mmCIF file of C-alpha atoms in Angstrom:
data_model
loop_
_atom_site.group_PDB
_atom_site.id
_atom_site.type_symbol
_atom_site.label_atom_id
_atom_site.label_comp_id
_atom_site.label_asym_id
_atom_site.label_seq_id
_atom_site.Cartn_x
_atom_site.Cartn_y
_atom_site.Cartn_z
ATOM 1 C CA ASN A 30 196.034 -57.931 51.249
ATOM 2 C CA ALA A 31 193.978 -59.325 48.395
ATOM 3 C CA GLY A 32 195.820 -57.290 45.722
ATOM 4 C CA VAL A 33 194.075 -57.663 42.350
ATOM 5 C CA THR A 34 191.115 -60.053 42.239
ATOM 6 C CA GLN A 35 189.657 -61.351 38.992
ATOM 7 C CA THR A 36 186.473 -63.324 38.526
ATOM 8 C CA PRO A 37 185.597 -65.739 37.083
ATOM 9 C CA LYS A 38 188.739 -67.875 36.670
ATOM 10 C CA PHE A 39 187.262 -69.855 33.775
ATOM 11 C CA GLN A 40 184.411 -69.181 31.364
ATOM 12 C CA VAL A 41 183.009 -70.802 28.240
ATOM 13 C CA LEU A 42 180.801 -68.677 26.005
ATOM 14 C CA LYS A 43 178.904 -69.322 22.834
ATOM 15 C CA THR A 44 179.526 -67.059 19.854
ATOM 16 C CA GLY A 45 177.392 -63.942 20.167
ATOM 17 C CA GLN A 46 176.926 -64.082 23.920
ATOM 18 C CA SER A 47 177.969 -61.185 26.124
ATOM 19 C CA MET A 48 179.640 -61.240 29.495
ATOM 20 C CA THR A 49 181.568 -59.136 31.991
ATOM 21 C CA LEU A 50 184.948 -59.995 33.446
ATOM 22 C CA GLN A 51 185.358 -58.505 36.888
ATOM 23 C CA CYS A 52 188.493 -56.902 38.310
ATOM 24 C CA ALA A 53 188.873 -55.338 41.753
ATOM 25 C CA GLN A 54 191.908 -54.010 43.604
ATOM 26 C CA ASP A 55 192.248 -52.946 47.224
ATOM 27 C CA MET A 56 195.507 -51.014 46.992
ATOM 28 C CA ASN A 57 194.000 -47.623 46.066
ATOM 29 C CA HIS A 58 195.787 -47.746 42.710
ATOM 30 C CA GLU A 59 194.831 -45.040 40.261
ATOM 31 C CA TYR A 60 195.920 -46.953 37.161
ATOM 32 C CA MET A 61 194.161 -50.146 36.034
ATOM 33 C CA SER A 62 194.382 -52.023 32.771
ATOM 34 C CA TRP A 63 193.224 -55.099 30.896
ATOM 35 C CA TYR A 64 195.527 -57.322 28.857
ATOM 36 C CA ARG A 65 194.961 -60.404 26.796
ATOM 37 C CA GLN A 66 197.589 -63.125 26.546
ATOM 38 C CA ASP A 67 197.856 -65.316 23.470
ATOM 39 C CA PRO A 68 200.564 -67.930 22.778
ATOM 40 C CA GLY A 69 203.740 -66.420 21.330
ATOM 41 C CA MET A 70 202.404 -62.862 21.453
ATOM 42 C CA GLY A 71 203.111 -61.716 24.976
ATOM 43 C CA LEU A 72 200.506 -59.482 26.553
ATOM 44 C CA ARG A 73 198.540 -56.922 24.557
ATOM 45 C CA LEU A 74 196.780 -53.961 26.102
ATOM 46 C CA ILE A 75 193.006 -53.819 25.576
ATOM 47 C CA HIS A 76 191.860 -50.814 27.645
ATOM 48 C CA TYR A 77 193.185 -48.835 30.551
ATOM 49 C CA SER A 78 192.064 -46.281 33.117
ATOM 50 C CA VAL A 79 194.060 -43.596 34.929
ATOM 51 C CA GLY A 80 191.349 -42.952 37.492
ATOM 52 C CA ALA A 81 187.648 -43.146 38.232
ATOM 53 C CA GLY A 82 185.628 -41.889 35.285
ATOM 54 C CA ILE A 83 188.597 -41.948 32.871
ATOM 55 C CA THR A 84 189.216 -44.751 30.381
ATOM 56 C CA ASP A 85 191.087 -45.075 27.103
ATOM 57 C CA GLN A 86 191.817 -47.621 24.415
ATOM 58 C CA GLY A 87 194.907 -49.745 24.198
ATOM 59 C CA GLU A 88 196.364 -51.762 21.351
ATOM 60 C CA VAL A 89 193.452 -54.187 20.748
ATOM 61 C CA PRO A 90 190.197 -52.555 21.965
ATOM 62 C CA ASN A 91 187.728 -53.802 19.341
ATOM 63 C CA GLY A 92 184.903 -55.923 20.760
ATOM 64 C CA TYR A 93 185.486 -54.796 24.342
ATOM 65 C CA ASN A 94 184.064 -52.060 26.555
ATOM 66 C CA VAL A 95 185.182 -50.795 29.950
ATOM 67 C CA SER A 96 184.024 -48.373 32.597
ATOM 68 C CA ARG A 97 185.548 -47.109 35.848
ATOM 69 C CA SER A 98 182.923 -45.849 38.254
ATOM 70 C CA THR A 99 185.066 -46.414 41.367
ATOM 71 C CA THR A 100 188.793 -46.543 42.087
ATOM 72 C CA GLU A 101 188.516 -50.209 43.082
ATOM 73 C CA ASP A 102 186.658 -51.772 40.143
ATOM 74 C CA PHE A 103 187.426 -52.006 36.436
ATOM 75 C CA PRO A 104 185.117 -54.474 34.623
ATOM 76 C CA LEU A 105 185.719 -55.601 31.049
ATOM 77 C CA ARG A 106 182.653 -56.268 28.894
ATOM 78 C CA LEU A 107 182.551 -58.481 25.831
ATOM 79 C CA LEU A 108 179.667 -57.212 23.752
ATOM 80 C CA SER A 109 179.213 -60.134 21.334
ATOM 81 C CA ALA A 110 181.760 -62.872 21.886
ATOM 82 C CA ALA A 111 183.728 -64.233 18.932
ATOM 83 C CA PRO A 112 186.102 -67.231 18.727
ATOM 84 C CA SER A 113 188.980 -64.761 18.171
ATOM 85 C CA GLN A 114 188.412 -63.562 21.738
ATOM 86 C CA THR A 115 189.402 -66.933 23.141
ATOM 87 C CA SER A 116 192.329 -65.969 25.349
ATOM 88 C CA VAL A 117 193.558 -65.494 28.874
ATOM 89 C CA TYR A 118 192.680 -62.078 30.266
ATOM 90 C CA PHE A 119 194.682 -60.294 32.925
ATOM 91 C CA CYS A 120 193.841 -57.235 34.932
ATOM 92 C CA ALA A 121 196.802 -55.183 36.179
ATOM 93 C CA SER A 122 197.133 -52.111 38.358
ATOM 94 C CA SER A 123 199.791 -49.663 39.492
ATOM 95 C CA PRO A 124 199.737 -46.664 41.821
ATOM 96 C CA ARG A 125 199.780 -44.066 39.024
ATOM 97 C CA ARG A 126 200.427 -44.110 35.310
ATOM 98 C CA THR A 127 202.985 -41.358 35.771
ATOM 99 C CA ASP A 128 205.116 -43.484 38.104
ATOM 100 C CA ASN A 129 206.912 -46.497 36.702
ATOM 101 C CA TYR A 130 206.644 -48.917 39.615
ATOM 102 C CA GLY A 131 205.600 -51.932 37.584
ATOM 103 C CA TYR A 132 202.267 -53.687 37.706
ATOM 104 C CA THR A 133 200.391 -55.926 40.127
ATOM 105 C CA PHE A 134 198.538 -58.595 38.163
ATOM 106 C CA GLY A 135 195.457 -60.616 38.916
ATOM 107 C CA SER A 136 195.501 -64.385 38.459
ATOM 108 C CA GLY A 137 193.660 -64.250 35.138
ATOM 109 C CA THR A 138 190.439 -65.354 33.477
ATOM 110 C CA ARG A 139 190.654 -68.111 30.903
ATOM 111 C CA LEU A 140 187.925 -67.524 28.318
ATOM 112 C CA THR A 141 186.892 -69.942 25.590
ATOM 113 C CA VAL A 142 184.421 -68.879 22.914
ATOM 114 C CA VAL A 143 182.867 -71.748 20.959
ATOM 115 C CA ALA B 1 209.917 -46.766 17.890
ATOM 116 C CA GLN B 2 209.630 -48.915 20.965
ATOM 117 C CA SER B 3 210.046 -52.686 20.857
ATOM 118 C CA VAL B 4 211.301 -55.620 22.896
ATOM 119 C CA THR B 5 212.682 -58.933 21.612
ATOM 120 C CA GLN B 6 213.202 -62.016 23.694
ATOM 121 C CA LEU B 7 215.761 -63.953 21.743
ATOM 122 C CA ASP B 8 214.740 -67.450 22.850
ATOM 123 C CA SER B 9 211.213 -68.814 23.009
ATOM 124 C CA HIS B 10 212.404 -71.796 25.084
ATOM 125 C CA VAL B 11 215.439 -72.360 27.305
ATOM 126 C CA SER B 12 216.253 -75.658 28.989
ATOM 127 C CA VAL B 13 218.810 -75.993 31.816
ATOM 128 C CA SER B 14 219.710 -78.595 34.378
ATOM 129 C CA GLU B 15 219.070 -77.946 38.041
ATOM 130 C CA GLY B 16 222.074 -76.242 39.633
ATOM 131 C CA THR B 17 223.398 -74.753 36.373
ATOM 132 C CA PRO B 18 223.272 -71.050 35.398
ATOM 133 C CA VAL B 19 220.272 -69.454 33.738
ATOM 134 C CA LEU B 20 220.504 -66.841 30.965
ATOM 135 C CA LEU B 21 217.358 -65.388 29.395
ATOM 136 C CA ARG B 22 218.116 -62.813 26.711
ATOM 137 C CA CYS B 23 216.241 -59.605 26.005
ATOM 138 C CA ASN B 24 217.002 -56.799 23.558
ATOM 139 C CA TYR B 25 215.024 -53.610 23.377
ATOM 140 C CA SER B 26 214.554 -50.571 21.207
ATOM 141 C CA SER B 27 213.582 -47.230 22.681
ATOM 142 C CA SER B 28 213.640 -43.606 21.628
ATOM 143 C CA TYR B 29 214.223 -42.306 25.142
ATOM 144 C CA SER B 30 215.653 -43.628 28.392
ATOM 145 C CA PRO B 31 213.467 -46.618 29.074
ATOM 146 C CA SER B 32 212.507 -48.456 32.202
ATOM 147 C CA LEU B 33 212.914 -52.221 31.897
ATOM 148 C CA PHE B 34 211.261 -55.024 33.803
ATOM 149 C CA TRP B 35 211.278 -58.792 34.069
ATOM 150 C CA TYR B 36 208.127 -60.637 35.120
ATOM 151 C CA VAL B 37 207.684 -64.335 35.859
ATOM 152 C CA GLN B 38 204.525 -66.344 35.234
ATOM 153 C CA HIS B 39 204.113 -69.775 36.771
ATOM 154 C CA PRO B 40 201.564 -72.124 35.185
ATOM 155 C CA ASN B 41 197.979 -70.912 35.524
ATOM 156 C CA LYS B 42 199.071 -67.897 37.544
ATOM 157 C CA GLY B 43 199.280 -64.160 37.005
ATOM 158 C CA LEU B 44 202.523 -62.333 36.279
ATOM 159 C CA GLN B 45 204.790 -61.400 39.175
ATOM 160 C CA LEU B 46 207.384 -58.629 39.069
ATOM 161 C CA LEU B 47 210.915 -60.077 39.348
ATOM 162 C CA LEU B 48 212.977 -56.920 39.036
ATOM 163 C CA LYS B 49 213.075 -53.503 37.396
ATOM 164 C CA TYR B 50 215.589 -51.011 36.048
ATOM 165 C CA THR B 51 214.591 -47.344 36.249
ATOM 166 C CA SER B 52 217.859 -45.423 35.537
ATOM 167 C CA ALA B 53 219.599 -46.131 38.838
ATOM 168 C CA ALA B 54 222.245 -48.896 39.160
ATOM 169 C CA THR B 55 222.712 -50.835 35.921
ATOM 170 C CA LEU B 56 222.957 -54.175 37.734
ATOM 171 C CA VAL B 57 219.579 -54.904 39.226
ATOM 172 C CA LYS B 58 218.904 -57.607 41.793
ATOM 173 C CA GLY B 59 215.481 -59.151 42.054
ATOM 174 C CA ILE B 60 213.642 -61.814 43.952
ATOM 175 C CA ASN B 61 214.589 -65.506 44.085
ATOM 176 C CA GLY B 62 218.256 -64.869 43.242
ATOM 177 C CA PHE B 63 217.658 -63.372 39.783
ATOM 178 C CA GLU B 64 219.489 -60.341 38.491
ATOM 179 C CA ALA B 65 219.715 -58.401 35.255
ATOM 180 C CA GLU B 66 222.200 -55.949 33.786
ATOM 181 C CA PHE B 67 221.177 -52.936 31.742
ATOM 182 C CA LYS B 68 223.650 -52.438 28.868
ATOM 183 C CA LYS B 69 222.772 -49.321 26.933
ATOM 184 C CA SER B 70 225.496 -49.825 24.298
ATOM 185 C CA GLU B 71 224.105 -53.268 23.485
ATOM 186 C CA THR B 72 220.439 -52.336 24.106
ATOM 187 C CA SER B 73 220.149 -55.470 26.222
ATOM 188 C CA PHE B 74 218.638 -56.424 29.560
ATOM 189 C CA HIS B 75 219.457 -60.110 30.022
ATOM 190 C CA LEU B 76 218.163 -62.022 33.048
ATOM 191 C CA THR B 77 220.532 -64.336 34.896
ATOM 192 C CA LYS B 78 220.635 -66.648 37.884
ATOM 193 C CA PRO B 79 223.766 -68.503 39.042
ATOM 194 C CA SER B 80 222.033 -71.775 39.890
ATOM 195 C CA ALA B 81 218.658 -72.945 38.603
ATOM 196 C CA HIS B 82 216.093 -74.521 40.883
ATOM 197 C CA MET B 83 213.192 -76.699 39.850
ATOM 198 C CA SER B 84 210.808 -74.006 41.100
ATOM 199 C CA ASP B 85 212.240 -71.571 38.511
ATOM 200 C CA ALA B 86 210.444 -73.424 35.718
ATOM 201 C CA ALA B 87 208.035 -70.826 34.373
ATOM 202 C CA GLU B 88 207.556 -68.288 31.594
ATOM 203 C CA TYR B 89 209.510 -65.049 31.782
ATOM 204 C CA PHE B 90 208.568 -61.747 30.159
ATOM 205 C CA CYS B 91 210.862 -58.823 29.418
ATOM 206 C CA VAL B 92 209.044 -55.482 29.382
ATOM 207 C CA VAL B 93 210.100 -52.032 28.166
ATOM 208 C CA SER B 94 208.353 -48.871 29.291
ATOM 209 C CA ASP B 95 208.864 -45.401 27.831
ATOM 210 C CA ARG B 96 207.466 -42.033 28.757
ATOM 211 C CA SER B 97 204.571 -40.994 26.560
ATOM 212 C CA THR B 98 201.824 -38.395 26.649
ATOM 213 C CA GLY B 99 200.116 -38.652 30.015
ATOM 214 C CA GLY B 100 202.325 -41.393 31.431
ATOM 215 C CA PHE B 101 204.166 -44.453 30.101
ATOM 216 C CA LYS B 102 203.800 -46.786 27.143
ATOM 217 C CA THR B 103 204.563 -50.381 28.046
ATOM 218 C CA ILE B 104 205.442 -53.200 25.641
ATOM 219 C CA PHE B 105 205.690 -56.880 26.627
ATOM 220 C CA GLY B 106 208.029 -59.347 24.978
ATOM 221 C CA ALA B 107 206.637 -62.613 23.633
ATOM 222 C CA GLY B 108 208.027 -64.572 26.565
ATOM 223 C CA THR B 109 210.687 -67.223 27.201
ATOM 224 C CA ARG B 110 209.674 -70.528 28.701
ATOM 225 C CA LEU B 111 212.297 -71.892 31.083
ATOM 226 C CA PHE B 112 212.507 -75.652 31.595
ATOM 227 C CA VAL B 113 214.583 -77.025 34.481
ATOM 228 C CA LYS B 114 215.698 -80.651 34.328
ATOM 229 C CA ALA B 115 216.439 -82.673 37.432
#
């Protein structure tokens, strides 16, 4: 079982560049989400999806886009990278948003914007 | 309003001594509570969860936590620390909201284990 797979593990971007962080899960989970982790702030929700074709904003959505064309994949797009987006990004999934099983996390993408 | 406070940003213990990581929460309803562990350069792993069943919850690697509604606390404990327990620990509160659950992460407690 691969669980939740994130790529790339590390990325350095220049200010203004765009990129896509990939997330895939093989557990047939309906619910997928993106978090960013910054020192002393825990994890903050960026966007989430409760199923293919359905996405919604979380706590800190500005500067990010998502789409969910399949159950398995939930990419996160940075439209025009800014230094404030330097962070560690985690993708997480759970069977359904209406069941409180807890999340399965990917191993993260460490992004630096210079 | 929903919130979670981890009372210590850092905790240092000696190997073989007890571990106590403190977490207080605020919730308007009957929350679900979780503890996750994050080892360096890794993703978060679910340690244990409370979802309105037994108030004393046992998790992986010898950890347990007790839900105390009167004190709005969900402290994580382990009788004897091991070097491999050194990691960051996150307390998480989850409440029902429109369409599902709203989940809030604490800021984290870094556990150091001395030989």
